[in-house]
Tab-separated table of C-alpha atoms in Angstrom:
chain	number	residue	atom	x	y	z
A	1	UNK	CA	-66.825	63.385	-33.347
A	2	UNK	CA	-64.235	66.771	-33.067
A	3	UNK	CA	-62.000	64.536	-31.338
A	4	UNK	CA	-61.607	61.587	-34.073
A	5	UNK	CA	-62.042	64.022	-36.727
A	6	UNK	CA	-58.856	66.092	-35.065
A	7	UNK	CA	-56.907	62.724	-33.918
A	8	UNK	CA	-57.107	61.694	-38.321
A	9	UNK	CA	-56.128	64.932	-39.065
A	10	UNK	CA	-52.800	64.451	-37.300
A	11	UNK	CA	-52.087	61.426	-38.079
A	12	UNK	CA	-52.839	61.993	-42.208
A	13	UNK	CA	-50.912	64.937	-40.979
A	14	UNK	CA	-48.480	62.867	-39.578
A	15	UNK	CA	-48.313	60.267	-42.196
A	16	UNK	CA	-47.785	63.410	-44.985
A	17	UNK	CA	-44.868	64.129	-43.080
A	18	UNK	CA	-43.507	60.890	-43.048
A	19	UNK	CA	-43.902	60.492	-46.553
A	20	UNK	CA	-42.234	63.865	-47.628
A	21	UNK	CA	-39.174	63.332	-45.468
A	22	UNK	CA	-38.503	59.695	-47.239
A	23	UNK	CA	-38.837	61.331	-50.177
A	24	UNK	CA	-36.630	64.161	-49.877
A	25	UNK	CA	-34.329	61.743	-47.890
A	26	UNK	CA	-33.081	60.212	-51.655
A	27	UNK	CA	-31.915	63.397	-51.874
A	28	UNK	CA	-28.047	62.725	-51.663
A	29	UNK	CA	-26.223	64.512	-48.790
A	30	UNK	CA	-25.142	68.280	-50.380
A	31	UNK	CA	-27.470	68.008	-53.203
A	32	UNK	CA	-29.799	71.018	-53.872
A	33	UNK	CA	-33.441	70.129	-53.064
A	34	UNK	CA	-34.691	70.246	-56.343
A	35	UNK	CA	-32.578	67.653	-57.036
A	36	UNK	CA	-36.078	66.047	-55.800
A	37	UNK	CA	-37.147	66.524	-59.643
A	38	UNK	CA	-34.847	64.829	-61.195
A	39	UNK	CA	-35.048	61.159	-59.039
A	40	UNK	CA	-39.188	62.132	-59.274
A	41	UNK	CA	-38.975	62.560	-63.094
A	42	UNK	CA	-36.044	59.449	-63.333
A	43	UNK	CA	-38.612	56.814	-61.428
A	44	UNK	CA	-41.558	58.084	-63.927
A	45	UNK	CA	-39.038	56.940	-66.546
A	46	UNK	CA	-38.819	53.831	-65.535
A	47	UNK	CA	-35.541	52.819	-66.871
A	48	UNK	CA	-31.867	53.834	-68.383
A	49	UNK	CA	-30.412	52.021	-71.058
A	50	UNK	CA	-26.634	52.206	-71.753
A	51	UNK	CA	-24.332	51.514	-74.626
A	52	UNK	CA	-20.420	50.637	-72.970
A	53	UNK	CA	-17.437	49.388	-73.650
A	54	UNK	CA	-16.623	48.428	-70.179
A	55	UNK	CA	-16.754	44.552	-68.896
A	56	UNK	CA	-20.262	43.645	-67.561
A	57	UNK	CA	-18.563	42.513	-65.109
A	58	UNK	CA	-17.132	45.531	-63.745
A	59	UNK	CA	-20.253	47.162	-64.458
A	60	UNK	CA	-22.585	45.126	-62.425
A	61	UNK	CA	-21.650	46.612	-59.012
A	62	UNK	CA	-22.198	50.347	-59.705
A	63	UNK	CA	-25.402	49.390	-61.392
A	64	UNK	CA	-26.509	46.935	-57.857
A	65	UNK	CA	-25.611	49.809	-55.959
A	66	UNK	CA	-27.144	52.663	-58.040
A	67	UNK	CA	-30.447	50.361	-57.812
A	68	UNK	CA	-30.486	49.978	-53.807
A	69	UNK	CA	-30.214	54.180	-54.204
A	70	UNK	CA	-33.504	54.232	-56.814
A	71	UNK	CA	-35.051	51.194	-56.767
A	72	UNK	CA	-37.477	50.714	-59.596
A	73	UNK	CA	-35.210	52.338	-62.265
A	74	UNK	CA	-34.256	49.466	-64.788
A	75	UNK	CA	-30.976	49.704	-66.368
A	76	UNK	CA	-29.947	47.818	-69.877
A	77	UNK	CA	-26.582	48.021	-70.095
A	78	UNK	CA	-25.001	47.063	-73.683
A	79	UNK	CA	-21.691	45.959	-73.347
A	80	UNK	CA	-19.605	46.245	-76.717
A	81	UNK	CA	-16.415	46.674	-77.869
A	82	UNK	CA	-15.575	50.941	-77.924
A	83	UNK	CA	-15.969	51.087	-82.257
A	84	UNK	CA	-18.712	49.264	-81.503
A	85	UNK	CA	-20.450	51.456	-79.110
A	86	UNK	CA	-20.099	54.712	-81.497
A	87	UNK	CA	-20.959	52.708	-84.884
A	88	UNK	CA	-24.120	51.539	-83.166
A	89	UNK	CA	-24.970	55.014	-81.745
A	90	UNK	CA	-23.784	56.772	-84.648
A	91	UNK	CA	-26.356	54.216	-86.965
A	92	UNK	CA	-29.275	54.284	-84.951
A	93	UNK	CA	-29.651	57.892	-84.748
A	94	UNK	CA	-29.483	58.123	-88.402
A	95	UNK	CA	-32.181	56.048	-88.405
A	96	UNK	CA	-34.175	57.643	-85.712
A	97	UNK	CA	-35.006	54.739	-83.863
A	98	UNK	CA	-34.167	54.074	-80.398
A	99	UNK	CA	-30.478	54.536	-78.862
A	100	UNK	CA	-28.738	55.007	-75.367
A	101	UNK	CA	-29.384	57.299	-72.823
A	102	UNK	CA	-26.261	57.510	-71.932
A	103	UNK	CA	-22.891	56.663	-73.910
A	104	UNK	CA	-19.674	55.654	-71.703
A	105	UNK	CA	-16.797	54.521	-73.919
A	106	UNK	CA	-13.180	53.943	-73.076
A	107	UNK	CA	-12.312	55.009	-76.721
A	108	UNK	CA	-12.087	59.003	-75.433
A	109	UNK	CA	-11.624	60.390	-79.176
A	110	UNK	CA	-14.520	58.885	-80.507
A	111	UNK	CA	-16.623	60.012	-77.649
A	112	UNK	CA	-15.221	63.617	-77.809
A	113	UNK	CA	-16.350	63.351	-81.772
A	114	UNK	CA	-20.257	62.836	-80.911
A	115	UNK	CA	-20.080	65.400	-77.884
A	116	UNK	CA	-18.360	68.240	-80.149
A	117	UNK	CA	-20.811	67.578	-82.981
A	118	UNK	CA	-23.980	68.132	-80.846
A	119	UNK	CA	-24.973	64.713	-79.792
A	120	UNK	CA	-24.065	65.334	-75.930
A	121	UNK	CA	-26.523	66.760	-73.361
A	122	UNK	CA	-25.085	69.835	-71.404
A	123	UNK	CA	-25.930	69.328	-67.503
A	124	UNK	CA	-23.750	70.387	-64.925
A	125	UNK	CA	-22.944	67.716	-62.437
A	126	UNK	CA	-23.420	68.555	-58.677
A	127	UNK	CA	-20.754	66.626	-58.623
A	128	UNK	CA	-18.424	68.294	-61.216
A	129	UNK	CA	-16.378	70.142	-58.660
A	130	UNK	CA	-14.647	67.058	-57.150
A	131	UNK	CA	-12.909	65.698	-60.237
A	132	UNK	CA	-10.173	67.319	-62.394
A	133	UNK	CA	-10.750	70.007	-64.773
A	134	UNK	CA	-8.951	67.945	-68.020
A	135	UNK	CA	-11.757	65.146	-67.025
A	136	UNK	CA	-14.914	67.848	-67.836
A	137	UNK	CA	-15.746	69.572	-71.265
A	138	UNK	CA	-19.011	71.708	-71.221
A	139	UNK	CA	-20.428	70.204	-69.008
A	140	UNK	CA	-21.397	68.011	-71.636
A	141	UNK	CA	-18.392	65.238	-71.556
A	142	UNK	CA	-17.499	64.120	-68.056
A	143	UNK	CA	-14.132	61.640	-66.951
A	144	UNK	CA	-15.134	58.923	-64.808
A	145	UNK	CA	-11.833	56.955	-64.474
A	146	UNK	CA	-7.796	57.177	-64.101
A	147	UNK	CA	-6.387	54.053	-66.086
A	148	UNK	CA	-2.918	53.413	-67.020
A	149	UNK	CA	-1.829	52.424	-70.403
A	150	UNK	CA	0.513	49.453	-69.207
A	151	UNK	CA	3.143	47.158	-70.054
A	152	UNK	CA	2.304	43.306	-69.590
A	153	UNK	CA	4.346	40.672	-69.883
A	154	UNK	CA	4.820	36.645	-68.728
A	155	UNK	CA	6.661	36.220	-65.458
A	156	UNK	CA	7.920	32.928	-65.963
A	157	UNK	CA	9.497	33.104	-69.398
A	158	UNK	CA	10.710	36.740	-68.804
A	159	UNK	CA	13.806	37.462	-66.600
A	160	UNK	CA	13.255	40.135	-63.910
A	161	UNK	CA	15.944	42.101	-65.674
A	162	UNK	CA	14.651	41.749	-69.078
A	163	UNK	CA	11.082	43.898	-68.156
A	164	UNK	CA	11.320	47.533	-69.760
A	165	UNK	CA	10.555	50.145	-67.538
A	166	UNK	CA	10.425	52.957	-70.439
A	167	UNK	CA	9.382	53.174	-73.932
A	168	UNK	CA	13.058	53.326	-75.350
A	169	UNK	CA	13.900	50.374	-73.954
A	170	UNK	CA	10.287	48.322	-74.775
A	171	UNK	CA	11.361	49.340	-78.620
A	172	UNK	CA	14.639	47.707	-77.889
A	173	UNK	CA	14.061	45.154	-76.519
A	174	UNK	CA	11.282	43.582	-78.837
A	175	UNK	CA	13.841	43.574	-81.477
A	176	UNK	CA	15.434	40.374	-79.966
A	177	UNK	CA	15.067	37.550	-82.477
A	178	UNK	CA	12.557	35.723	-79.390
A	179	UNK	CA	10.441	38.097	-79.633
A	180	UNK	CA	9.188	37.449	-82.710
A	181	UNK	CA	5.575	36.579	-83.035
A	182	UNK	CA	5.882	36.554	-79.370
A	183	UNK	CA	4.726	40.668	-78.879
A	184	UNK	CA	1.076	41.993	-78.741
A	185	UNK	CA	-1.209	45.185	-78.927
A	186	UNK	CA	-4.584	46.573	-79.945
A	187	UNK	CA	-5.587	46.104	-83.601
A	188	UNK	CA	-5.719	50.169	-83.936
A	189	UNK	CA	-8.334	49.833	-86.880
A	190	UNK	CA	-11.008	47.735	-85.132
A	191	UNK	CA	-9.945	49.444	-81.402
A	192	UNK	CA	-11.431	52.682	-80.476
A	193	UNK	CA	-9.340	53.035	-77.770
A	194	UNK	CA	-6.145	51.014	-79.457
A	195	UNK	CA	-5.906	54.190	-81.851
A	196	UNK	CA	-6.090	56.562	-79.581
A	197	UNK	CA	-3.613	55.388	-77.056
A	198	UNK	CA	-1.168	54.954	-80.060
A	199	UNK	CA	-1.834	58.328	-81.787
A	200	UNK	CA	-1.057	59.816	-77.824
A	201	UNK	CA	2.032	58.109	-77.720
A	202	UNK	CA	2.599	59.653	-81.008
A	203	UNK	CA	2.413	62.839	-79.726
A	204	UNK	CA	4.549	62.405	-76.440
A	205	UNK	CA	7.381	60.776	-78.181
A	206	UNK	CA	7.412	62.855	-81.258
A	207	UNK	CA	10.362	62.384	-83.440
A	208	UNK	CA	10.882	59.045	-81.383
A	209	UNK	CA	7.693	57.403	-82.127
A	210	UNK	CA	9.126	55.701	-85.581
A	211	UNK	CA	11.424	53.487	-83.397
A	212	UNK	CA	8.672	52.236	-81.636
A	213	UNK	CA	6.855	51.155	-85.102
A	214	UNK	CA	9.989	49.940	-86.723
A	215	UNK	CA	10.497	47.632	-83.378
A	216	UNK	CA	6.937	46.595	-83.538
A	217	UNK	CA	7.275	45.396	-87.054
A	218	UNK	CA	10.601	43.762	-86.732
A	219	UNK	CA	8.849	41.333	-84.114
A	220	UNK	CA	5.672	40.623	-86.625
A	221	UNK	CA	3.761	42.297	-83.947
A	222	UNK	CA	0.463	40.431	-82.866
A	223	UNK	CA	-2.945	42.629	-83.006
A	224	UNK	CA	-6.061	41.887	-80.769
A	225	UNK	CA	-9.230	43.510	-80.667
A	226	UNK	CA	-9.491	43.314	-76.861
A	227	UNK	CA	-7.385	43.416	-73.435
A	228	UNK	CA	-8.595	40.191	-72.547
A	229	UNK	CA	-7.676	38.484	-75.392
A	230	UNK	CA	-3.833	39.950	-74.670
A	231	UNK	CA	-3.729	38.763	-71.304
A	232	UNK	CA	-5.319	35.782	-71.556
A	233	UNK	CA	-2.062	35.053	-74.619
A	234	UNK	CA	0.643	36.537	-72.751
A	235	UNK	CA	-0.439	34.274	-69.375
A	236	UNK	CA	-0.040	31.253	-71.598
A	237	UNK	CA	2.936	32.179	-73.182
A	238	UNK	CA	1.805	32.608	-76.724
A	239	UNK	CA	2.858	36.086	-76.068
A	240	UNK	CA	5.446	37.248	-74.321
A	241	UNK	CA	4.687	40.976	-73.751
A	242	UNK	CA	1.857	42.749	-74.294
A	243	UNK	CA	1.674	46.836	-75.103
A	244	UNK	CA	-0.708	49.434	-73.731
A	245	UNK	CA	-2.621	47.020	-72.304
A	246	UNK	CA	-5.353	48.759	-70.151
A	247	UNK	CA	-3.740	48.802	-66.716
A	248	UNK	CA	-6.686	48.317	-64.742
A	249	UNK	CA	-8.048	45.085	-65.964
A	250	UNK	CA	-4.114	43.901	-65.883
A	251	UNK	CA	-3.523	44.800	-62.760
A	252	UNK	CA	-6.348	43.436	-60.893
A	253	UNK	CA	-5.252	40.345	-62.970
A	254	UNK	CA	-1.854	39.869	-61.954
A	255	UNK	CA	-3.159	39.363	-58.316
A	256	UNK	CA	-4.507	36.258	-59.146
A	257	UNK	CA	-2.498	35.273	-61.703
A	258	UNK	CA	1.288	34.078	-61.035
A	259	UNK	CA	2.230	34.733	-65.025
A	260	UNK	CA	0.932	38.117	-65.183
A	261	UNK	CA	3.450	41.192	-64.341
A	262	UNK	CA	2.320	44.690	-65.605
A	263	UNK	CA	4.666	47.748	-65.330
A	264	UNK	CA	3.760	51.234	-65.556
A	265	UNK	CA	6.271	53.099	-68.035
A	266	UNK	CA	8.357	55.484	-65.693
A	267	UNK	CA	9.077	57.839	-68.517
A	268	UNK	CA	5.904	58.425	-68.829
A	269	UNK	CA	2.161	56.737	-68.214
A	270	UNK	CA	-0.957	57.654	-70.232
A	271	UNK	CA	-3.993	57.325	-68.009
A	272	UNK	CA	-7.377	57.121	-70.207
A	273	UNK	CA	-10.660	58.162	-68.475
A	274	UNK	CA	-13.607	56.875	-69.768
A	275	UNK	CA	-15.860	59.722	-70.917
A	276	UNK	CA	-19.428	59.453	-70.246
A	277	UNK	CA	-22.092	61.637	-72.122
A	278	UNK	CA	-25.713	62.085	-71.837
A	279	UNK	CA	-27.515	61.773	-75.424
A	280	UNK	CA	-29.490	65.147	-76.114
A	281	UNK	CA	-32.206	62.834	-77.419
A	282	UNK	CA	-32.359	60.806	-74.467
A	283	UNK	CA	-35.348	59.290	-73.912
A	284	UNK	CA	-34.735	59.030	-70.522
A	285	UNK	CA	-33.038	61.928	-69.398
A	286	UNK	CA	-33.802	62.419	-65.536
A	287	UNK	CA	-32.446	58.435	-65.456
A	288	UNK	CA	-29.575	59.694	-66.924
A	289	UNK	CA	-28.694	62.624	-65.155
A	290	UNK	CA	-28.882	60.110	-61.873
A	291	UNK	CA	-27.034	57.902	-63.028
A	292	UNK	CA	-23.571	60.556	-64.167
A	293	UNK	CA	-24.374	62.126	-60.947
A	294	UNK	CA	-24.076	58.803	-59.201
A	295	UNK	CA	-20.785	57.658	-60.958
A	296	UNK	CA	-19.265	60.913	-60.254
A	297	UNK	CA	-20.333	60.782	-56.723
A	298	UNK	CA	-18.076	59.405	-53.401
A	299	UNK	CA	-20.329	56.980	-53.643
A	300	UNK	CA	-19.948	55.690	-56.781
A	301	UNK	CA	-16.289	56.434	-56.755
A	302	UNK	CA	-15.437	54.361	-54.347
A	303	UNK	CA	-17.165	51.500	-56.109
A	304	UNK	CA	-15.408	52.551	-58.965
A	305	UNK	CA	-11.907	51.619	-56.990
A	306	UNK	CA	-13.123	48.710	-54.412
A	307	UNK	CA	-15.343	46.584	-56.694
A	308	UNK	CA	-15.575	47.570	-60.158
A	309	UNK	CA	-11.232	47.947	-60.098
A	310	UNK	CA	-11.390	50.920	-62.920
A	311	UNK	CA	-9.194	53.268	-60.516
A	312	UNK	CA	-11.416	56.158	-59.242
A	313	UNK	CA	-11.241	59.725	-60.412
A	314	UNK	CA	-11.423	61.465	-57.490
A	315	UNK	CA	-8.645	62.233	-55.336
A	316	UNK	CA	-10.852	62.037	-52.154
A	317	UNK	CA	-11.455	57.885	-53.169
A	318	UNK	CA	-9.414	55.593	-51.105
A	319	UNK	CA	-9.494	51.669	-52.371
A	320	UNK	CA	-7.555	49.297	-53.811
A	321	UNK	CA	-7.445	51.550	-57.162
A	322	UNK	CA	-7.630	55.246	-56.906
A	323	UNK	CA	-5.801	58.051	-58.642
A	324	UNK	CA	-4.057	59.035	-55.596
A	325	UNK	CA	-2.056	55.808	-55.520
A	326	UNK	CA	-1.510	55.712	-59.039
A	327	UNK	CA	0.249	59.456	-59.202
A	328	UNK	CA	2.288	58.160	-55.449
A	329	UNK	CA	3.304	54.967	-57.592
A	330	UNK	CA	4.384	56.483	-60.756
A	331	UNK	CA	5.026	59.808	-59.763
A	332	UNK	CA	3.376	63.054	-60.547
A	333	UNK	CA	5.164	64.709	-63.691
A	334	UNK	CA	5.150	60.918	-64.979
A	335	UNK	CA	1.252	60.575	-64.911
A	336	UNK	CA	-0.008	61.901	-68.543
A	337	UNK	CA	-3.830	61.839	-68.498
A	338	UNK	CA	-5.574	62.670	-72.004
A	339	UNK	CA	-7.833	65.169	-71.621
A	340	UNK	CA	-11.366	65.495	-72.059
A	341	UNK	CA	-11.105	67.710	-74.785
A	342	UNK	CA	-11.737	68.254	-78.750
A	343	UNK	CA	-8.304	68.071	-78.577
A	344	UNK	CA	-8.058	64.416	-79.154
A	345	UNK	CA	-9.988	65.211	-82.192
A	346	UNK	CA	-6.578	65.290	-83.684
A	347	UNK	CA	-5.853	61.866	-85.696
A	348	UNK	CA	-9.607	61.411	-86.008
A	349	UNK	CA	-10.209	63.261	-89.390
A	350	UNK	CA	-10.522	61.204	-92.424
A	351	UNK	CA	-7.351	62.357	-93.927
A	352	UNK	CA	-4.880	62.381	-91.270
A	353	UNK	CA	-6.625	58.892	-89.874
A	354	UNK	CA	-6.119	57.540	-93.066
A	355	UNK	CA	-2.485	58.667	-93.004
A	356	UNK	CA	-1.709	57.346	-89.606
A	357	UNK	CA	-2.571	53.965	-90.312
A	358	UNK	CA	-0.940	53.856	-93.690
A	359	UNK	CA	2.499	54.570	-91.849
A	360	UNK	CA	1.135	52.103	-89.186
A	361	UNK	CA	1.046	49.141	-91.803
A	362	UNK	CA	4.094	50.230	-93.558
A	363	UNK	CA	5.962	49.968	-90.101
A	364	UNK	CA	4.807	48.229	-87.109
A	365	UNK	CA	2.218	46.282	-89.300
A	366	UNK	CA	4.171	44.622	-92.116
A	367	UNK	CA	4.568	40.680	-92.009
């Protein structure tokens, strides 16, 4: 009886063991073991739900992968346009119903605007160490990407010596009488991050930027809501060339379509990040904290750059899309990322908003 009694206690022993190490074993490599908490408290939960304005598609294979790491965590990603994303935040919390746990918006100003005015969770990333210090702010607002604002154009109705390679000469050159109706951007007003890439170009070329509006307006410039809806028009030839397209969706483009050629501007590139935040009422908050841990991580990162083509973050990420490349390709003192920063705040107050798109329709905007 002392014997079976003794051989079950070793093997519950045994068993306990077992059990323990695969649980600490989700522990990622370098973590702190209380980390143990937070993927405890996360499966509890349940589930994560997400409002983006990144392509389900690119989406899907960070959230596969973050599932085969915590299995039994469900994630609803909302996939929306970037005003979208804040209007429906913004709305539902006035409401006090249910929102996101976690808001991840290519539109960096507007998610800078609900992280400065208290709606963003401070947690320090484990991971916050291995990505730039623009990209963090608080430890509340975290960059998760390195994507060029790019020129686009259609390869077989534009000569090879025709393609601008700066802004001066992209203002020039859309003043030829073919351009007309033939030249597209964002629709700043309905584009989170359409506004904000042209309020940052704004800034860099300063006293120049008024060429660039007069040019837009003398070819009737075409507005779109989305990058997709550029490329799909400059590919066809409805457009011709297409400005501050997001470089990462036209890039990985171009390789499998013959009429798509991008160029980065060599004067200089803006590279957008898109900022993810963790809501402070966040329903599911240990979900959350995996899941900016995860996109942050190695990991992630390189899904970020091999699958999901958004150009990693982290200049330890090799792939087909990394910042590393993108700084060898353009060159370092040409790379101008926008920081994760109030700073961005700038053109986002009523008044000077209101101001910047008055000019806008005077200019680049009149028909």
């Amino acid at each position: 009886m002392m014997l079976k009694t003794t051989l079950a206690a070793a093997v519950a022993t045994t068993l306990a063991t077992a059990f323990a190490t695969a649980a600490l074993a989700q522990v990622p490599a370098g973590y702190p073991a209380d980390y143990q908490k937070i993927i405890d408290g996360a499966k509890k939960e349940g589930k994560l739900v997400i409002y983006g304005a990144t392509d389900s598609k690119a989406t899907q294979p960070l959230i596969k992968d973050f599932n085969t790491l915590y299995p039994g965590i469900t994630i609803e990603y909302n996939d929306m346009n970037s005003t979208e994303v804040y209007n429906r935040f913004i709305s539902e919390v006035a409401a006090g119903g249910n929102t996101a746990d976690v808001m991840w918006s290519s539109a960096m100003d507007l998610q800078m605007r609900l992280a400065s005015d208290g709606y963003a969770l401070k947690y320090k990333s484990v991971e916050a160490s291995k990505i730039p210090g623009w990209a963090i702010w608080d430890d509340q607002a975290y960059g998760t990407t390195f994507e060029p604002a790019a020129i686009v154009y259609n390869k077989r109705l534009l000569d090879a010596k025709e393609v601008p390679q700066n802004h001066a000469d992209f203002a020039k050159l859309i003043q030829q009488p073919k351009f007309k109706d033939k030249v597209t951007t964002y629709d700043i007003e309905k584009s989170g991050v359409g506004f904000m890439f042209m309020t940052q170009d704004a800034r860099e070329l300063g006293t120049k930027f008024p060429d660039l509006e007069n040019a837009f307006g003398a070819s009737k410039v075409r507005v779109q809501s989305s990058t997709g809806t550029m490329m799909e028009r400059i590919s066809s030839g409805e457009n011709l060339i297409g400005y501050n397209v997001l470089g990462s969706y036209a890039l990985v483009r171009a390789k499998a379509d013959p009429s798509i050629g991008v160029v980065l501007p060599k004067d200089y590139t803006l590279i957008l990040s898109r900022v993810l935040f963790i809501n402070k009422g966040a329903k599911n908050v240990n979900a959350a904290k995996l899941w900016l841990d995860y996109m942050l991580s190695h990991r992630g990162q390189t899904i970020v750059a091999n699958d999901s083509r958004l150009y990693a973050i982290r200049a330890d990420v090799t792939g087909e899309t990394t910042s590393a490349d993108l700084i060898k390709q353009i060159g370092k003192d040409n790379v101008k990322p926008v920081p994760v920063h109030p700073i961005v705040l700038q053109f986002l107050g009523p008044a000077k908003r209101m101001a910047f798109l008055k000019q806008w329709k005077e200019t680049a905007g009149k028909k």
